[in-house]
N, CA, C and O atoms as a GROMACS GRO file, in nm:
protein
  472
    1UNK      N    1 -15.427   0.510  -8.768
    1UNK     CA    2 -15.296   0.497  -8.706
    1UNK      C    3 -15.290   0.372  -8.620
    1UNK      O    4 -15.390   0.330  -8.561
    2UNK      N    5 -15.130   0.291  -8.612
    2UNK     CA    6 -15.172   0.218  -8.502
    2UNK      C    7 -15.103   0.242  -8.375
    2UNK      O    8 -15.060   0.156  -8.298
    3UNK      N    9 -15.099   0.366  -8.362
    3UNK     CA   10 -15.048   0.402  -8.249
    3UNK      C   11 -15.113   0.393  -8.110
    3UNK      O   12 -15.210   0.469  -8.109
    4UNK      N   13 -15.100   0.336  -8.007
    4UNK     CA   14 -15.165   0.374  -7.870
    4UNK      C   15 -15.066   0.290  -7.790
    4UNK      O   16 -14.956   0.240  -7.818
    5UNK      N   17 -15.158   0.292  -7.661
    5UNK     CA   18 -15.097   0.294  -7.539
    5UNK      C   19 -15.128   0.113  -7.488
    5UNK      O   20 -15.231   0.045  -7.487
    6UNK      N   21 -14.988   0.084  -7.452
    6UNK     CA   22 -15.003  -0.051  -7.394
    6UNK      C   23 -14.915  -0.062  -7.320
    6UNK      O   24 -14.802  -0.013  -7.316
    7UNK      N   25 -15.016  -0.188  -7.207
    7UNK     CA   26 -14.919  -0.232  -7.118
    7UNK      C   27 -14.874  -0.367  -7.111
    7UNK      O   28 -14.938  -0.452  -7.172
    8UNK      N   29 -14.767  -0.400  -7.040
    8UNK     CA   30 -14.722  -0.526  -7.036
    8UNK      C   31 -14.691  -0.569  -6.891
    8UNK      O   32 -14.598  -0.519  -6.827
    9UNK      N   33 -14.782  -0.675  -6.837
    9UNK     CA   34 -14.785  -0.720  -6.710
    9UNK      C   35 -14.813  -0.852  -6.724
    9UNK      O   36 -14.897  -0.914  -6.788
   10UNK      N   37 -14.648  -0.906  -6.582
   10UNK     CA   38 -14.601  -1.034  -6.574
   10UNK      C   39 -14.660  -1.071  -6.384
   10UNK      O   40 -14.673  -0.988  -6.293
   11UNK      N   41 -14.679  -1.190  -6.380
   11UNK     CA   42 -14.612  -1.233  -6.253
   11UNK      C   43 -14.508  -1.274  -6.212
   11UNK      O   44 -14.449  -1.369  -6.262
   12UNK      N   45 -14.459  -1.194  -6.091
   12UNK     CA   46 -14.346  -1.277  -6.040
   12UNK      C   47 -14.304  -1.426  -5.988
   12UNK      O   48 -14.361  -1.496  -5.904
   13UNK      N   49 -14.238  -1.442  -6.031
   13UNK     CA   50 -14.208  -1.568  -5.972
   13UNK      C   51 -14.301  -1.707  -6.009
   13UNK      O   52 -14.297  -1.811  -5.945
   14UNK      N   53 -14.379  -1.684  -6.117
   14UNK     CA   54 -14.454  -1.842  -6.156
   14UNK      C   55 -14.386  -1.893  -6.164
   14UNK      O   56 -14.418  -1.994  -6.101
   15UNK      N   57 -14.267  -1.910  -6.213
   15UNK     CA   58 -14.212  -2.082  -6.236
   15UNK      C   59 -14.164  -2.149  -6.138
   15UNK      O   60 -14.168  -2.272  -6.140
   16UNK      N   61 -14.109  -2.080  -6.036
   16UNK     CA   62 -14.133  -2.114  -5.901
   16UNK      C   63 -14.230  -2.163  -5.880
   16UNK      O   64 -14.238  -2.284  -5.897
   17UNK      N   65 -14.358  -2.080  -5.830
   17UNK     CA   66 -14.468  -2.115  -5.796
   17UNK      C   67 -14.548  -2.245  -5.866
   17UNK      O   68 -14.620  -2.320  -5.799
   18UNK      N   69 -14.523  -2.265  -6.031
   18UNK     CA   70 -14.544  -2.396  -6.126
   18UNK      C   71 -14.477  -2.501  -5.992
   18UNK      O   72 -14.530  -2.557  -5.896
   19UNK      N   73 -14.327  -2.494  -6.046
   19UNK     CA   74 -14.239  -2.579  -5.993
   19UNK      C   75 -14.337  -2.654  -5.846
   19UNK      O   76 -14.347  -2.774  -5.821
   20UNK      N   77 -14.386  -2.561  -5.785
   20UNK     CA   78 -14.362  -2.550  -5.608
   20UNK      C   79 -14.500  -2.635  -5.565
   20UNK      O   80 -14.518  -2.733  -5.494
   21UNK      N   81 -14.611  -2.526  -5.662
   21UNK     CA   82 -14.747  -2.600  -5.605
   21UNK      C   83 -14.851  -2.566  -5.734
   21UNK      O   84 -14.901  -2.456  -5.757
   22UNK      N   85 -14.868  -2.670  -5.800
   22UNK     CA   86 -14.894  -2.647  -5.954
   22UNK      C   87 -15.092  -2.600  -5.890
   22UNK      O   88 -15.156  -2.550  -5.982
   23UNK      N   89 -15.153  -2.610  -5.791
   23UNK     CA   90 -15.268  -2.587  -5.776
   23UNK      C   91 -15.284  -2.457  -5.737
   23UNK      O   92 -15.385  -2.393  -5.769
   24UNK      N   93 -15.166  -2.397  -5.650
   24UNK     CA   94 -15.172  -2.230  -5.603
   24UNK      C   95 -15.128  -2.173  -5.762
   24UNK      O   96 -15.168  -2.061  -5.794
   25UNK      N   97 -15.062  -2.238  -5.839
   25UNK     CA   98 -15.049  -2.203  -5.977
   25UNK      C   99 -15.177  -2.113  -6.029
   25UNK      O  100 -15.234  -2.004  -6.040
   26UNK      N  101 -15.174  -2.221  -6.046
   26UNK     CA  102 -15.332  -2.219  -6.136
   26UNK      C  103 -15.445  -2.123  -6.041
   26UNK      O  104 -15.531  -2.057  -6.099
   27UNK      N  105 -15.438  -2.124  -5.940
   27UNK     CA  106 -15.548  -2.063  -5.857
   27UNK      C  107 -15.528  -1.894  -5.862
   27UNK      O  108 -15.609  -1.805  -5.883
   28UNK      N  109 -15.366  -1.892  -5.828
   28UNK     CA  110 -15.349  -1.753  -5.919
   28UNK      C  111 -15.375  -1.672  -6.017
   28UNK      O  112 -15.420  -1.557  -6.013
   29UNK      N  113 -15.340  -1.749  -6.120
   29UNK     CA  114 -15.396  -1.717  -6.258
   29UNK      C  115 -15.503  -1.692  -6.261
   29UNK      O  116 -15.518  -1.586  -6.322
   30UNK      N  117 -15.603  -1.739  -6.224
   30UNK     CA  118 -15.758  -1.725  -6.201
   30UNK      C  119 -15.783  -1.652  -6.132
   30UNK      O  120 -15.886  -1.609  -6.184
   31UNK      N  121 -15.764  -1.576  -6.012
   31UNK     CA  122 -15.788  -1.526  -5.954
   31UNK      C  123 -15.731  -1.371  -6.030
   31UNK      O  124 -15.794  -1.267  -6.010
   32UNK      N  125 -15.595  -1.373  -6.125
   32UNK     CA  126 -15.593  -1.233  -6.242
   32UNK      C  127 -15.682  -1.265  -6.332
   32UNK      O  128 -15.784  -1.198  -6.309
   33UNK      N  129 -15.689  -1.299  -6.376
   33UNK     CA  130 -15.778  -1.363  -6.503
   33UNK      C  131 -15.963  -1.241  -6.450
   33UNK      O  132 -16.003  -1.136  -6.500
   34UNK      N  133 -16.026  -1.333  -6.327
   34UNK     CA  134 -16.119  -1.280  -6.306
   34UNK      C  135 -16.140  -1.120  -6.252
   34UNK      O  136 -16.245  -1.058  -6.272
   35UNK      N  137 -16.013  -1.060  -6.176
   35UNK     CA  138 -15.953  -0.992  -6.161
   35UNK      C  139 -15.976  -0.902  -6.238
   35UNK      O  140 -16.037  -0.803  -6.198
   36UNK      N  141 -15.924  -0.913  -6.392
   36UNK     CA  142 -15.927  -0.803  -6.494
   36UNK      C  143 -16.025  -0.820  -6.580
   36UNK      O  144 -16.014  -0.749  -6.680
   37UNK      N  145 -16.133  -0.902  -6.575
   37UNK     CA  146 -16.245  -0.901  -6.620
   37UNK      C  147 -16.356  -0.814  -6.549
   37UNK      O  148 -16.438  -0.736  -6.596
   38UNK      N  149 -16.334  -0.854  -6.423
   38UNK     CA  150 -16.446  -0.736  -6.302
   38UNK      C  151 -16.362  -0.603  -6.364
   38UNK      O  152 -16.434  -0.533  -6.435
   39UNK      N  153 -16.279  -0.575  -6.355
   39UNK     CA  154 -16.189  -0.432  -6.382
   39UNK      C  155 -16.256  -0.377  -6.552
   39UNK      O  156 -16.305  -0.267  -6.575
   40UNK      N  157 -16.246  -0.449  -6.616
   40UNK     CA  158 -16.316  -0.398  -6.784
   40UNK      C  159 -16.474  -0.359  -6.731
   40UNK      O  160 -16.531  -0.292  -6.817
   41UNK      N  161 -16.535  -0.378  -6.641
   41UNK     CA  162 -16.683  -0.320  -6.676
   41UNK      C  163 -16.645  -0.203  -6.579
   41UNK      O  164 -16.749  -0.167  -6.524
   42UNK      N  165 -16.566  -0.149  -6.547
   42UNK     CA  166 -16.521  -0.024  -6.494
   42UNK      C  167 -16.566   0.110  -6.567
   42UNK      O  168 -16.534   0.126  -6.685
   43UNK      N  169 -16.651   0.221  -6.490
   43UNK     CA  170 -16.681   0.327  -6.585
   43UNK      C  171 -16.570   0.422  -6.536
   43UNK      O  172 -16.507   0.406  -6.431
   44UNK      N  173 -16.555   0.516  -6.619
   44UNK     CA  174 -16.452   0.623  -6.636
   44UNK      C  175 -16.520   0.726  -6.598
   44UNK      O  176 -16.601   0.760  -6.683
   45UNK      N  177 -16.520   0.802  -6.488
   45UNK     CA  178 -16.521   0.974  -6.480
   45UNK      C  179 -16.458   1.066  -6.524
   45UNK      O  180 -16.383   1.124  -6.446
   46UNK      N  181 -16.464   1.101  -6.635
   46UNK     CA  182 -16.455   1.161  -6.733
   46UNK      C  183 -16.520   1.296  -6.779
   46UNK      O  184 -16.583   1.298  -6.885
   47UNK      N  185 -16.508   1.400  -6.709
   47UNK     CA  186 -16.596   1.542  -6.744
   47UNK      C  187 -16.740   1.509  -6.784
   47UNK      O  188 -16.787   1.557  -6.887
   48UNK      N  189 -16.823   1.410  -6.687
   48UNK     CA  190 -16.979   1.342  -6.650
   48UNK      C  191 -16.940   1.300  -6.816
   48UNK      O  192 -17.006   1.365  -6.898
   49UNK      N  193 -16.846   1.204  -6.872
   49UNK     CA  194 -16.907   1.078  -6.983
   49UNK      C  195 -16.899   0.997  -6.932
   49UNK      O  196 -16.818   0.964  -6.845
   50UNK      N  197 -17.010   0.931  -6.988
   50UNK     CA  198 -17.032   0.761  -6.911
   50UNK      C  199 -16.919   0.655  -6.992
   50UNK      O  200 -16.969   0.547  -7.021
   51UNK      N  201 -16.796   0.669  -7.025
   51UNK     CA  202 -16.710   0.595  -7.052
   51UNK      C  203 -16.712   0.459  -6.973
   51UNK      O  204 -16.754   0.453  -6.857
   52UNK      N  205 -16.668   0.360  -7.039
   52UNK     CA  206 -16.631   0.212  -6.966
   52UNK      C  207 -16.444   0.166  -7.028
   52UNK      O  208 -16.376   0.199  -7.124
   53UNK      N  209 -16.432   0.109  -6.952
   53UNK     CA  210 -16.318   0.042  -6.995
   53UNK      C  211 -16.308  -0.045  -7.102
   53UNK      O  212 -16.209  -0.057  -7.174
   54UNK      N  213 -16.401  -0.099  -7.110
   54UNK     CA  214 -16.429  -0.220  -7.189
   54UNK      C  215 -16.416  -0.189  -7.322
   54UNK      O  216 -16.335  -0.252  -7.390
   55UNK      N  217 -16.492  -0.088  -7.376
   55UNK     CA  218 -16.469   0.014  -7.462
   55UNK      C  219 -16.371   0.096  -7.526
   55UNK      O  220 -16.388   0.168  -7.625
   56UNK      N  221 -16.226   0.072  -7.432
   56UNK     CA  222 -16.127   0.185  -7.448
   56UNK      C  223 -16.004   0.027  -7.456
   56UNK      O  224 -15.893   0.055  -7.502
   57UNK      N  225 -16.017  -0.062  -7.430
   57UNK     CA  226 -15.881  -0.155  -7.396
   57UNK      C  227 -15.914  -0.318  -7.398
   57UNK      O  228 -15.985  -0.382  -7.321
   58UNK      N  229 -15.860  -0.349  -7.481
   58UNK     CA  230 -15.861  -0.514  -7.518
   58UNK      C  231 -15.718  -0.561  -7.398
   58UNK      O  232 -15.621  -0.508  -7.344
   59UNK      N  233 -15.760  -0.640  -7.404
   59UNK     CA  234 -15.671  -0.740  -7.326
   59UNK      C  235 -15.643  -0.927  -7.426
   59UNK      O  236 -15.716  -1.001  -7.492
   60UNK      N  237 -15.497  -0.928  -7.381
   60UNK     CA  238 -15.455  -1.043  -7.468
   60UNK      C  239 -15.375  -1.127  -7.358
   60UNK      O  240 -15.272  -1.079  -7.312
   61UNK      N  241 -15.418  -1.241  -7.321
   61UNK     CA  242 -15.376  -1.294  -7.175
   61UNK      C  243 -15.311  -1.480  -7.198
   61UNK      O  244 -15.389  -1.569  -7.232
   62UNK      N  245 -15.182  -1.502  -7.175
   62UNK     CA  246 -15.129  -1.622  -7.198
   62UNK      C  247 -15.035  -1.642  -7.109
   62UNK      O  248 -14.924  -1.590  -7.125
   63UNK      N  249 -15.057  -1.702  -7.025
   63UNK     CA  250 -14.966  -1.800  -6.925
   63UNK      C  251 -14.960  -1.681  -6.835
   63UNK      O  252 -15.064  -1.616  -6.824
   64UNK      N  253 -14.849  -1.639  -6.765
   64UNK     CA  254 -14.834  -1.570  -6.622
   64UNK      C  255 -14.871  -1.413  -6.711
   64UNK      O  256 -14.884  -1.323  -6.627
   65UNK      N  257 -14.887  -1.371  -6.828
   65UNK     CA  258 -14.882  -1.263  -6.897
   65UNK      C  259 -15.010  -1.211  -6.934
   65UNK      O  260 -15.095  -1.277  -6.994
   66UNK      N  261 -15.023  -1.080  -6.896
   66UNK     CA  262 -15.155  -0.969  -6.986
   66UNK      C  263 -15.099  -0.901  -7.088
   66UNK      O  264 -15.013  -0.817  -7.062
   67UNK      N  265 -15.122  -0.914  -7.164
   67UNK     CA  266 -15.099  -0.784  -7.286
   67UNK      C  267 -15.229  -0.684  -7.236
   67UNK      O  268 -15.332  -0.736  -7.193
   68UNK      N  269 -15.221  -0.578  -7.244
   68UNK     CA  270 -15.338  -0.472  -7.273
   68UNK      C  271 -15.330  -0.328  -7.321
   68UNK      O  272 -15.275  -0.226  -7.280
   69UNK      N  273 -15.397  -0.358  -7.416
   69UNK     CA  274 -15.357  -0.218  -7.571
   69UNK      C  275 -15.532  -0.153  -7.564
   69UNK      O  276 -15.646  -0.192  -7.537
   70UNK      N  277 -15.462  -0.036  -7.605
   70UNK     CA  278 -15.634   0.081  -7.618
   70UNK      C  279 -15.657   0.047  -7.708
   70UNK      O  280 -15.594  -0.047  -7.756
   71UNK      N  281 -15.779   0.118  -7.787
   71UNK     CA  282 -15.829   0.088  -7.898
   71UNK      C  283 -15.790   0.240  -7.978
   71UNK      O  284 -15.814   0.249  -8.098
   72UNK      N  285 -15.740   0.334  -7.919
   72UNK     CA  286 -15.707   0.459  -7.953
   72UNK      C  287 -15.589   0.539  -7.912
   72UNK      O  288 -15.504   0.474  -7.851
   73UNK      N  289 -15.560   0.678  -7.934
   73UNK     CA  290 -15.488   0.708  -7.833
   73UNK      C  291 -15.524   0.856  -7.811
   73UNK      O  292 -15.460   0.960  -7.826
   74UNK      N  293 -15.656   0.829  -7.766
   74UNK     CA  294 -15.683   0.983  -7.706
   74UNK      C  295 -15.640   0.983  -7.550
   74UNK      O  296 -15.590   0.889  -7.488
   75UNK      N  297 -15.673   1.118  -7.501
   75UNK     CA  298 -15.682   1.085  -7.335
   75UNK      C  299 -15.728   0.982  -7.253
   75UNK      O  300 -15.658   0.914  -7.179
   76UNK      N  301 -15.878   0.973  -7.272
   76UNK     CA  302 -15.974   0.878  -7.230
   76UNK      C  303 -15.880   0.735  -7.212
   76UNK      O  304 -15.852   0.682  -7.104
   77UNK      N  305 -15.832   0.680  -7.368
   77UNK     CA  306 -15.737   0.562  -7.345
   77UNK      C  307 -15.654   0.567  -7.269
   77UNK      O  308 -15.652   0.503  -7.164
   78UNK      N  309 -15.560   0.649  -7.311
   78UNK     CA  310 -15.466   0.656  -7.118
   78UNK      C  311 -15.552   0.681  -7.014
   78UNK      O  312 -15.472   0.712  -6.926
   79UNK      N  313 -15.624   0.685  -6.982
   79UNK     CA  314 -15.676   0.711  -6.852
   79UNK      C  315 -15.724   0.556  -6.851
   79UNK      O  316 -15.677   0.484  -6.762
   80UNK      N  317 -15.785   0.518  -6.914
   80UNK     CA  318 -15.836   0.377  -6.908
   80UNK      C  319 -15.705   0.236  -6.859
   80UNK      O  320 -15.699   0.149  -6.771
   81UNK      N  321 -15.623   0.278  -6.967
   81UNK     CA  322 -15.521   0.183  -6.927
   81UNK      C  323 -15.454   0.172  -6.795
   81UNK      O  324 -15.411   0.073  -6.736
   82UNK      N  325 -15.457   0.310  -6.760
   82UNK     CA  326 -15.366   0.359  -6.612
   82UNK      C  327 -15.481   0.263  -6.504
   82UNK      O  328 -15.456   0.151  -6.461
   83UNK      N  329 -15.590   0.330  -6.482
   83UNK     CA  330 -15.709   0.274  -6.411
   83UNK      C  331 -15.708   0.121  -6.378
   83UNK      O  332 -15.721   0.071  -6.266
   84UNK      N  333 -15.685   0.041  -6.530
   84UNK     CA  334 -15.697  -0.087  -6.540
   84UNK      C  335 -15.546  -0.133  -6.473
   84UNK      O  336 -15.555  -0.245  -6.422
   85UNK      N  337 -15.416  -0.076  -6.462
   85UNK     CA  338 -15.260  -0.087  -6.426
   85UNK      C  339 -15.341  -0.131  -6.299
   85UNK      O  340 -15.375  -0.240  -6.252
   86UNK      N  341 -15.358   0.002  -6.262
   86UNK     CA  342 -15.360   0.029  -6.070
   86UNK      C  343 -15.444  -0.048  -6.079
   86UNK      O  344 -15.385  -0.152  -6.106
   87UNK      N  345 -15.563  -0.069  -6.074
   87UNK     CA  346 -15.672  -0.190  -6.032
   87UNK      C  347 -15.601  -0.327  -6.052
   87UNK      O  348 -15.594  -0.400  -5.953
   88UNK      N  349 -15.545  -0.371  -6.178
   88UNK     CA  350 -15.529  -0.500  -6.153
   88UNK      C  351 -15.413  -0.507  -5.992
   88UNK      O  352 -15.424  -0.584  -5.896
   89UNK      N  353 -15.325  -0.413  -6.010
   89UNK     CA  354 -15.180  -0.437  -5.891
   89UNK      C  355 -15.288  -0.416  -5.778
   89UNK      O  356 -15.312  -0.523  -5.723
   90UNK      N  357 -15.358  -0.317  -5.728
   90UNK     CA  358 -15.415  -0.318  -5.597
   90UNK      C  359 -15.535  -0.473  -5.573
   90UNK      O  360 -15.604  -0.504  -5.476
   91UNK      N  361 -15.521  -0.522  -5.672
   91UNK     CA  362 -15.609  -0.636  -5.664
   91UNK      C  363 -15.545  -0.762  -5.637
   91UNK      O  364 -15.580  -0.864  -5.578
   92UNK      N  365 -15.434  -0.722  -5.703
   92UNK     CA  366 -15.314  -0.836  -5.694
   92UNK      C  367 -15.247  -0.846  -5.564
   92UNK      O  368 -15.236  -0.957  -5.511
   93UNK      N  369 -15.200  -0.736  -5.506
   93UNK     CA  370 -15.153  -0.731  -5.424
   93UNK      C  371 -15.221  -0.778  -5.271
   93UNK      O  372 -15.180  -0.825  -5.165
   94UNK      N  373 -15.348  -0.734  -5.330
   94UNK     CA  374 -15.438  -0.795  -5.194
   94UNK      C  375 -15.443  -0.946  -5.197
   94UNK      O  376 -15.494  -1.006  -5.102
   95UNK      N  377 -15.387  -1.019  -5.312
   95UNK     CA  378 -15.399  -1.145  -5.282
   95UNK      C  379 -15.272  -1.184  -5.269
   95UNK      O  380 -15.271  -1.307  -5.276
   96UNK      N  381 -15.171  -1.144  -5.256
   96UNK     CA  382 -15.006  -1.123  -5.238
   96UNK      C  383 -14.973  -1.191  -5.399
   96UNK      O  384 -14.923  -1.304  -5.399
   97UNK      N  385 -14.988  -1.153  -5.476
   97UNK     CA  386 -14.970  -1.193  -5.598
   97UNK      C  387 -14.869  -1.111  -5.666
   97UNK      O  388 -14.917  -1.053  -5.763
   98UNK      N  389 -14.734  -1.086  -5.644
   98UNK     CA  390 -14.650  -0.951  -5.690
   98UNK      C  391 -14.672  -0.966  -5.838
   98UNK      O  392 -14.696  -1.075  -5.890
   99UNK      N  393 -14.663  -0.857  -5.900
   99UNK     CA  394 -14.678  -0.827  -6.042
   99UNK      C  395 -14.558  -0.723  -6.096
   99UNK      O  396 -14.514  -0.645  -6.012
  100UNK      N  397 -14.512  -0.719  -6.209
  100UNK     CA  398 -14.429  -0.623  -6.240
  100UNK      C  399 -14.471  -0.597  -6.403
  100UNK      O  400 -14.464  -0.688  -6.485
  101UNK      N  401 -14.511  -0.472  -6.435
  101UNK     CA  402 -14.578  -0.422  -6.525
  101UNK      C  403 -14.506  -0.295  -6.613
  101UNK      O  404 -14.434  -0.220  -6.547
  102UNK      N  405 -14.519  -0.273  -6.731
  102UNK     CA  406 -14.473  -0.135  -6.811
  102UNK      C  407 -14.621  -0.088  -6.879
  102UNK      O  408 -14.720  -0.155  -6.908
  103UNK      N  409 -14.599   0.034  -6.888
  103UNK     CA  410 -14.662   0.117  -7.024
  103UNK      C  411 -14.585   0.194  -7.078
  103UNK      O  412 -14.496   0.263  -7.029
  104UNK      N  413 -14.637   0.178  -7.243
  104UNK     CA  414 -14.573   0.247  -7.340
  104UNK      C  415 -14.645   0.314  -7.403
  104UNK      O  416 -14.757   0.321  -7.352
  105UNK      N  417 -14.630   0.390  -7.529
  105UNK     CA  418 -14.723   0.474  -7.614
  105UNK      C  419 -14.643   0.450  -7.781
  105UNK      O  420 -14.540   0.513  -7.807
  106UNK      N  421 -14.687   0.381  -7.853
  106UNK     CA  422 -14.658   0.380  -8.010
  106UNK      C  423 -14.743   0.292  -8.044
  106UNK      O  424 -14.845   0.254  -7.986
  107UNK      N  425 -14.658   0.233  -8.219
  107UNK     CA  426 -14.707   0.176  -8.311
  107UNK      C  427 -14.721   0.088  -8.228
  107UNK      O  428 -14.645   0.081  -8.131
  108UNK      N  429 -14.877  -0.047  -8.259
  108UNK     CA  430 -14.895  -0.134  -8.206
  108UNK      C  431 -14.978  -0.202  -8.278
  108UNK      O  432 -15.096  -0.169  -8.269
  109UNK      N  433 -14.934  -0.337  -8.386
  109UNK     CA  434 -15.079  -0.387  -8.443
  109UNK      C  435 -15.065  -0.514  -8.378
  109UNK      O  436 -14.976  -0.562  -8.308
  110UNK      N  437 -15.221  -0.575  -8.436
  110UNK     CA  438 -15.296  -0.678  -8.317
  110UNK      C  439 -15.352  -0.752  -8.435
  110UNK      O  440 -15.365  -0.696  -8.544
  111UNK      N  441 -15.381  -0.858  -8.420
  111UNK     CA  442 -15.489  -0.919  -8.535
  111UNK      C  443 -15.584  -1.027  -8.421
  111UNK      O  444 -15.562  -1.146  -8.446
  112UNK      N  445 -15.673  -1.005  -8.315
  112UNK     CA  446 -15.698  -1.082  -8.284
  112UNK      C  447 -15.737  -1.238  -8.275
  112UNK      O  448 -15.715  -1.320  -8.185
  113UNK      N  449 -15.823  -1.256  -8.441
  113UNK     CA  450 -15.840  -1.362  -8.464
  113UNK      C  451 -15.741  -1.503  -8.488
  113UNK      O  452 -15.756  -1.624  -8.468
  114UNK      N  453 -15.630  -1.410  -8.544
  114UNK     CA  454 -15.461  -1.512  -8.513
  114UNK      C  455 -15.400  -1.484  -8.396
  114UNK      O  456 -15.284  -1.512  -8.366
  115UNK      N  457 -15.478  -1.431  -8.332
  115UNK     CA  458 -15.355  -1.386  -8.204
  115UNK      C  459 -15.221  -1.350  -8.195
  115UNK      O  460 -15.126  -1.384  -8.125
  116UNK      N  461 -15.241  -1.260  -8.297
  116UNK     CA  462 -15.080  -1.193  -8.343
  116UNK      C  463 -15.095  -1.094  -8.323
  116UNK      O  464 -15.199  -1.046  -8.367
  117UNK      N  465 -14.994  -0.997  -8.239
  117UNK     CA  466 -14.932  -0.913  -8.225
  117UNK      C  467 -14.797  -0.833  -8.213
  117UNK      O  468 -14.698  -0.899  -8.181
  118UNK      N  469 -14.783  -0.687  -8.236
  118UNK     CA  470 -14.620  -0.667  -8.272
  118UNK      C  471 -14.604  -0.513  -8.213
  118UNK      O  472 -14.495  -0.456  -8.218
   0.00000   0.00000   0.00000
């Protein structure tokens, strides 16, 4: 099936921020970027399974934007994706970085190697 769970998370206000100070730009970005990489080696408590994130959710990342889709859609994957939501915003937020984000649940294909998705 290609059904599962994804989210879609923007920053606010980059083109401003481009426009304004192209180095806090960029310093942003990096600072999500590394952000949701520390967040993927995240383990899951899970009725004692040693689950990881890393395992449960790809991430697809271009300009102020994350894509991030499960690899399934059992529980575990929603729980993973939710985990990875709240971590990136409480991470974000500590660096005043506003974010505005969705999750959904359906069809979702990916082809990573073209970087296509739908």
């Amino acid at each position: 099936t290609d059904c599962r769970y994804v989210a879609h998370i923007d920053i606010l206000g980059m083109s401003a921020l481009v426009l304004r100070d192209m180095d806090q730009a960029w310093g942003t970005l990096s600072d999500l970027s590394e952000a949701k990489e520390q967040i993927l080696g995240l383990e899951i408590g899970v009725m004692n399974k040693g689950l990881h994130i890393r395992d449960r959710v790809r991430t697809l990342m271009f300009s102020d934007t994350i894509v991030l889709f499960t690899l399934g859609e059992e529980a575990e994957d929603l729980y993973a994706i939710v985990i990875l939501c709240t971590e990136l915003f409480s991470r974000s937020l500590e660096r005043c970085v506003p974010l505005r984000a969705g999750i959904a649940y359906g069809p979702f294909r990916v082809n990573l190697d073209l970087e296509m998705f739908a």
